[in-house]
Tab-separated table of C-alpha atoms and ligand atoms in Angstrom:
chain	number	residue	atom	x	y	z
B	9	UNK	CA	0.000	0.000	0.000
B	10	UNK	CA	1.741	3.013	-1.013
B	11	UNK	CA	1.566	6.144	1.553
B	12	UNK	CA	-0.141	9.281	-0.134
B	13	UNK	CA	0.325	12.715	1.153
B	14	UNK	CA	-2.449	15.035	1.999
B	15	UNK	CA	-1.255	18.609	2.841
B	16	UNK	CA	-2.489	21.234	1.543
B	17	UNK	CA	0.185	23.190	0.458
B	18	UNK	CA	1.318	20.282	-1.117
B	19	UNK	CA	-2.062	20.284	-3.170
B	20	UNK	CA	-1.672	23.355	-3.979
B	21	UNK	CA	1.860	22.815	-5.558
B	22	UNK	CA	0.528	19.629	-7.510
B	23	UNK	CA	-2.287	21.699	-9.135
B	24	UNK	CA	0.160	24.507	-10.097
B	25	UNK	CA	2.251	21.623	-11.595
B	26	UNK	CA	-0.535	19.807	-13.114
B	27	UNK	CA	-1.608	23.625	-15.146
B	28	UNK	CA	-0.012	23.566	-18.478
B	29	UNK	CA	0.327	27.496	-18.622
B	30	UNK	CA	2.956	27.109	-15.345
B	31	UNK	CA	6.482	28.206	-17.075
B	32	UNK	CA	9.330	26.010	-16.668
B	33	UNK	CA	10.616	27.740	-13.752
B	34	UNK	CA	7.697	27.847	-11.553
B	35	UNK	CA	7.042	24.369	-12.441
B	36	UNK	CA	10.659	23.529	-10.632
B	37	UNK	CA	10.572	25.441	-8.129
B	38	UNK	CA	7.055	23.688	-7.353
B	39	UNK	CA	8.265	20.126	-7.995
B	40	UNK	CA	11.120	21.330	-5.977
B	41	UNK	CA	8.691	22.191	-2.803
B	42	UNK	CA	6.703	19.014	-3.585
B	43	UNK	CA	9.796	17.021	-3.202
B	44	UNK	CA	10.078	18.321	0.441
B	45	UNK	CA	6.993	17.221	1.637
B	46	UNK	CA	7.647	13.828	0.267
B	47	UNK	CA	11.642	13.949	1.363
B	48	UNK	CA	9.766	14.341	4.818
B	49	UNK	CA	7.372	11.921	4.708
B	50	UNK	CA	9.859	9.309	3.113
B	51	UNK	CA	12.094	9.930	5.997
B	52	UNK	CA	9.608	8.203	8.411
B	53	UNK	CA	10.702	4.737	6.810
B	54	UNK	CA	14.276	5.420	7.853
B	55	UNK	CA	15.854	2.895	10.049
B	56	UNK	CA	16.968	4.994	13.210
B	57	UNK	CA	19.073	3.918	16.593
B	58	UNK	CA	19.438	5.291	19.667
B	59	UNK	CA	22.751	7.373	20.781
B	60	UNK	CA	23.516	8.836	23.704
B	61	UNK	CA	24.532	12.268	23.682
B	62	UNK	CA	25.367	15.248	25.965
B	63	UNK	CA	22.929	18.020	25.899
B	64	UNK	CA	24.447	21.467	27.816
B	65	UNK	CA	22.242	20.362	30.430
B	66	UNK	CA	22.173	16.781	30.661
B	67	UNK	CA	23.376	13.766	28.811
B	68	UNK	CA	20.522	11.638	26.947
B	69	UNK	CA	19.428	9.497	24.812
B	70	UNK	CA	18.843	10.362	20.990
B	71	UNK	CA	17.933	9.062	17.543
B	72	UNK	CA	19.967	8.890	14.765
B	73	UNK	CA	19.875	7.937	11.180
B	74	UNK	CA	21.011	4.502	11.131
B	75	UNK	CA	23.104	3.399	8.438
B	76	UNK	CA	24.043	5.226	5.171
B	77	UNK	CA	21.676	7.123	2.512
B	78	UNK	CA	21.384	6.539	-0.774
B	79	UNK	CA	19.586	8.491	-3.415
B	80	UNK	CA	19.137	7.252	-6.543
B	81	UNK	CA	17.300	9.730	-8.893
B	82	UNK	CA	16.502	8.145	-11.656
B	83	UNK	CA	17.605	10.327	-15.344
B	84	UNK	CA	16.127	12.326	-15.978
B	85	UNK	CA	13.513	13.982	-14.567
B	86	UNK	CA	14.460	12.158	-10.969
B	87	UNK	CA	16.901	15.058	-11.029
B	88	UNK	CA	13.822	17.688	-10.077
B	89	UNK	CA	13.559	16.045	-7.077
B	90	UNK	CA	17.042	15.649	-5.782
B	91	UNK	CA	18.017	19.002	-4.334
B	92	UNK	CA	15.138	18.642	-2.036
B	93	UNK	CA	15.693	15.746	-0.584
B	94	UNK	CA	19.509	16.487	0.250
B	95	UNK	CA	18.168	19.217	1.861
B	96	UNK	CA	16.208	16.797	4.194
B	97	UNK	CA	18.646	14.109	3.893
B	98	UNK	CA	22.301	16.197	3.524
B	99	UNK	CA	24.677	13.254	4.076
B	100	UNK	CA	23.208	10.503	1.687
B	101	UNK	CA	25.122	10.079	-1.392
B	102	UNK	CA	24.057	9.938	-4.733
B	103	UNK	CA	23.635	7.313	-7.524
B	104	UNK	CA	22.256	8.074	-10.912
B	105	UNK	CA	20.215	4.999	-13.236
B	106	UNK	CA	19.507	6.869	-16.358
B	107	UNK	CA	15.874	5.325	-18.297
B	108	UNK	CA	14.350	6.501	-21.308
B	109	UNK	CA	10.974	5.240	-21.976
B	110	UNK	CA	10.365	4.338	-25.291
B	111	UNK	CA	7.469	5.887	-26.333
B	112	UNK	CA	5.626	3.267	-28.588
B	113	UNK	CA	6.383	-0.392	-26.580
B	114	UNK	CA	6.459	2.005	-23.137
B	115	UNK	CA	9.232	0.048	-22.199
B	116	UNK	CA	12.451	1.710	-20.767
B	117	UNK	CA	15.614	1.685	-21.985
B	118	UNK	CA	18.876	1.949	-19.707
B	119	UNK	CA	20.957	4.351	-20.866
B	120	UNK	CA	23.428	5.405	-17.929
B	121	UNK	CA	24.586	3.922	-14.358
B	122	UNK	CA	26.603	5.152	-11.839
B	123	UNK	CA	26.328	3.942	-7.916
B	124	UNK	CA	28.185	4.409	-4.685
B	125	UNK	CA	28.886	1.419	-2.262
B	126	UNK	CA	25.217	-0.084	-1.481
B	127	UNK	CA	26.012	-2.706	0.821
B	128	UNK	CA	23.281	-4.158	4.023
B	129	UNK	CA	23.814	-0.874	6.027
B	130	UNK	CA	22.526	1.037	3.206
B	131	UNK	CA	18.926	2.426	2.758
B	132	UNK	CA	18.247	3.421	-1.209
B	133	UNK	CA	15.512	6.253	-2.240
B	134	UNK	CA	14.670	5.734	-5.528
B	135	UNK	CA	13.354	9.042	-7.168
B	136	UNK	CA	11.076	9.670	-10.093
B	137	UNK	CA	8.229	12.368	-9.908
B	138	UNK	CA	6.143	9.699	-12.448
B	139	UNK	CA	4.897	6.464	-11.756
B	140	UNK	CA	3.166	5.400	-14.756
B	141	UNK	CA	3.512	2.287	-15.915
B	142	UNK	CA	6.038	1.033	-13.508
B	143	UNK	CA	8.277	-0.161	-15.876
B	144	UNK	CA	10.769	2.569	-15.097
B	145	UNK	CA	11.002	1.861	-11.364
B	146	UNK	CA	10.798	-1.696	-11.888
B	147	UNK	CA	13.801	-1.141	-13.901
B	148	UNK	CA	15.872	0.838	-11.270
B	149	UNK	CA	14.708	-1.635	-8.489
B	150	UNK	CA	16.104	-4.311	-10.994
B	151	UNK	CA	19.269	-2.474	-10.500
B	152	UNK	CA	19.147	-2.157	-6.685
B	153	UNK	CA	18.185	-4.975	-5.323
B	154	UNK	CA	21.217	-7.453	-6.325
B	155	UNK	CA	23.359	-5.271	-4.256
B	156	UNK	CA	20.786	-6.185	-1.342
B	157	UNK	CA	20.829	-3.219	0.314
B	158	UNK	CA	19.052	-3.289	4.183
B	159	UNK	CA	15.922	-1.117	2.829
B	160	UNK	CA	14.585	0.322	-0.060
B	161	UNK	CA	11.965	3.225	-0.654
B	162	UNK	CA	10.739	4.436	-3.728
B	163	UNK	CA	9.156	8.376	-3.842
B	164	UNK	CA	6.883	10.266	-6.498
B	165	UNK	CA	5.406	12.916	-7.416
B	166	UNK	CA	2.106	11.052	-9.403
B	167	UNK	CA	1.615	8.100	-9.472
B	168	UNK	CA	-1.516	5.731	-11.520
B	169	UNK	CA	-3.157	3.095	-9.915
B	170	UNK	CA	-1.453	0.827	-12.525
B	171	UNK	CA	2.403	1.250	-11.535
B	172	UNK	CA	1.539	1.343	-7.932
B	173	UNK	CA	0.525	-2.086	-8.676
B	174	UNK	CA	3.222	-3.346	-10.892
B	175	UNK	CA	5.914	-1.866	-8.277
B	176	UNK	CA	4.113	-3.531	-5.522
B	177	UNK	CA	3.798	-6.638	-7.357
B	178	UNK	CA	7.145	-7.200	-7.866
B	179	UNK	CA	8.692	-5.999	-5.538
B	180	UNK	CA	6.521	-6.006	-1.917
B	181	UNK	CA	9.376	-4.724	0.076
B	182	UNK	CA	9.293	-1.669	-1.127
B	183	UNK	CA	7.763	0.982	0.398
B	184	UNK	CA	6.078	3.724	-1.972
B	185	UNK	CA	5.729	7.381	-1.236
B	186	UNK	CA	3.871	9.388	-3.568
B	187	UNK	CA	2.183	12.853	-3.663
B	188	UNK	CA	-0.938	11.771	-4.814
B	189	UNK	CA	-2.618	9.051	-6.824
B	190	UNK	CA	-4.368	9.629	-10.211
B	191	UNK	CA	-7.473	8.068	-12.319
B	192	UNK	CA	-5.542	5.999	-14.533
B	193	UNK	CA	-2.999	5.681	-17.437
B	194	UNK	CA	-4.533	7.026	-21.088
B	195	UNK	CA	-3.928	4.834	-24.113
B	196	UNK	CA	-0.773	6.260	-24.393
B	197	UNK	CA	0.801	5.217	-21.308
B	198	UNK	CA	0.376	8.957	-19.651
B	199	UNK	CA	-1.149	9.934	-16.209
B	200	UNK	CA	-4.380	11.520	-16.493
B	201	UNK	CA	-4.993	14.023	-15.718
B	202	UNK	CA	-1.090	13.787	-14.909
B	203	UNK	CA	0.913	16.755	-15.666
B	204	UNK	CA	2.351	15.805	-18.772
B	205	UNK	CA	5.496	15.003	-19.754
B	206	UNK	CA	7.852	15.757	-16.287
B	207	UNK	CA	11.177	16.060	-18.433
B	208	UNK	CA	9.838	17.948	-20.968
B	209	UNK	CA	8.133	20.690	-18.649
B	210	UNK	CA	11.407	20.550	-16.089
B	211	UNK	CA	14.041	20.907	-18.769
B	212	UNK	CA	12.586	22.711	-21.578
B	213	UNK	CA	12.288	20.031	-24.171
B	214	UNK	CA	9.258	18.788	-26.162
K	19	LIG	C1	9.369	9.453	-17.516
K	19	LIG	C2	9.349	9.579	-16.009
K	19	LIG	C3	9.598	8.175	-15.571
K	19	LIG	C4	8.908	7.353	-16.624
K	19	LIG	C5	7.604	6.859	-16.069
K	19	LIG	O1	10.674	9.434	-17.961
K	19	LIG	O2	10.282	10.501	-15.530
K	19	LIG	O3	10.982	7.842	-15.518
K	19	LIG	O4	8.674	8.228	-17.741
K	19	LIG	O5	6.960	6.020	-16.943
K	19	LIG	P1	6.763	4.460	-16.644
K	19	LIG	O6	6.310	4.313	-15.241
K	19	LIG	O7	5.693	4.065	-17.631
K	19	LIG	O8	8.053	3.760	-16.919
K	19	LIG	P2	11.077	9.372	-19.508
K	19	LIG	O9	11.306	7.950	-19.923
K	19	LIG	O10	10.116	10.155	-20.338
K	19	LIG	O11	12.508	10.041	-19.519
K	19	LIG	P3	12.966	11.514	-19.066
K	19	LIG	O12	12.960	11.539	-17.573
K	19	LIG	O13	14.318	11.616	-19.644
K	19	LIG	O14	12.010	12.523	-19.668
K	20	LIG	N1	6.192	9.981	-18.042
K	20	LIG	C1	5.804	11.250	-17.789
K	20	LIG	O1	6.642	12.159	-17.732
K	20	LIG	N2	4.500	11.503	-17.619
K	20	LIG	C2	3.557	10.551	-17.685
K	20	LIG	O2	2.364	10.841	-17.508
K	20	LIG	C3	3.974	9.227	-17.951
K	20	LIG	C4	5.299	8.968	-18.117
């Protein structure tokens, strides 16, 4: 079951996103923004351990991140949502899986990969503001899970019902965060009512 977020200001932000008259650089900043909420909400599916730690006043007991962080945003338009989650997250590294769907079988095709160490201390954040299909994260969890890493998370922007299901299908140890969930894919494999294309609108191309 994938977790959804409900703010309000993050509604806000997915409806400016989801306009097609938003310029380019409105629509990043947004997706930007949007990225925090779900950086924040991701976060809760950290592992965590307890330290103890010396206060001014007192010594205690604390919680820290437990293990390293590893982003993976997946090429391209992963990329809008990477800044925002180092922000949240400022110690993880970064790995890049570079995808390009093609367009008439929908399938993706890997392009690029480049990883730091993933190893069983290691929690992975996939990132990919669409969910569509599935075939794209499918394909980037096909990369990550050989190197068995001790958790893996998976974050969008919108998601359809369909790839929620095909990335929980195949892989039911993965947790999903997404900013919301649409109707449905159209005939040709888009979100609707989506936002479009998320590459195209975040890096100027058509
Ligand atoms: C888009 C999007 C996802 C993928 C989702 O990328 O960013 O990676 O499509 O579709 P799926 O769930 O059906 O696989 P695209 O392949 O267009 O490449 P881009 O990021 O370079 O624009
Ligand atoms: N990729 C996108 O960018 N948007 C969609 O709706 C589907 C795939």
């Amino acid at each position: 079951m994938a977790t959804v977020l409900a703010g309000t200001a993050l509604l806000n932000d997915i409806t400016l996103v989801r306009t097609s008259s938003t310029p380019m650089a409105i629509f990043r900043a947004a997706v930007r923004r949007i990225g925090l909420h779900i950086a924040a909400e991701t976060t809760k599916y950290l592992p965590g351990r307890d330290v103890t730690i010396s206060t001014p006043l007192e010594s205690t007991t604390a919680t820290v991140i437990d293990g390293h962080v590893v982003l993976v945003p997946v090429l391209r338009a992963g990329l809008g949502l990477l800044d925002a989650f180092l922000d949240i997250l400022p110690d993880a590294s970064v790995g890049y899986v570079g995808l390009k769907r093609n367009e008439e079988t929908l399938e993706p095709q890997a392009y690029y990969q480049n990883l730091p160490p993933i190893d069983a201390t290691t929690t992975v954040i996939i990132l990919d503001p669409m969910l569509a299909t599935g075939g794209s994260m499918k394909a980037a969890l096909s990369v990550i899970t050989p190197l068995q890493p001790k958790k893996i998370l998976a974050a969008s922007l919108i998601a359809a019902p369909e790839g929620v299901s095909a990335v929980e299908s195949a892989y039911p140890g993965v947790s999903i965060v997404v900013g919301t969930v649409d109707r449905c894919l159209n005939d040709h494999g888009y979100i609707v009512p989506g936002l479009g294309d998320a590459g195209d609108r975040l890096f100027g191309t058509t």
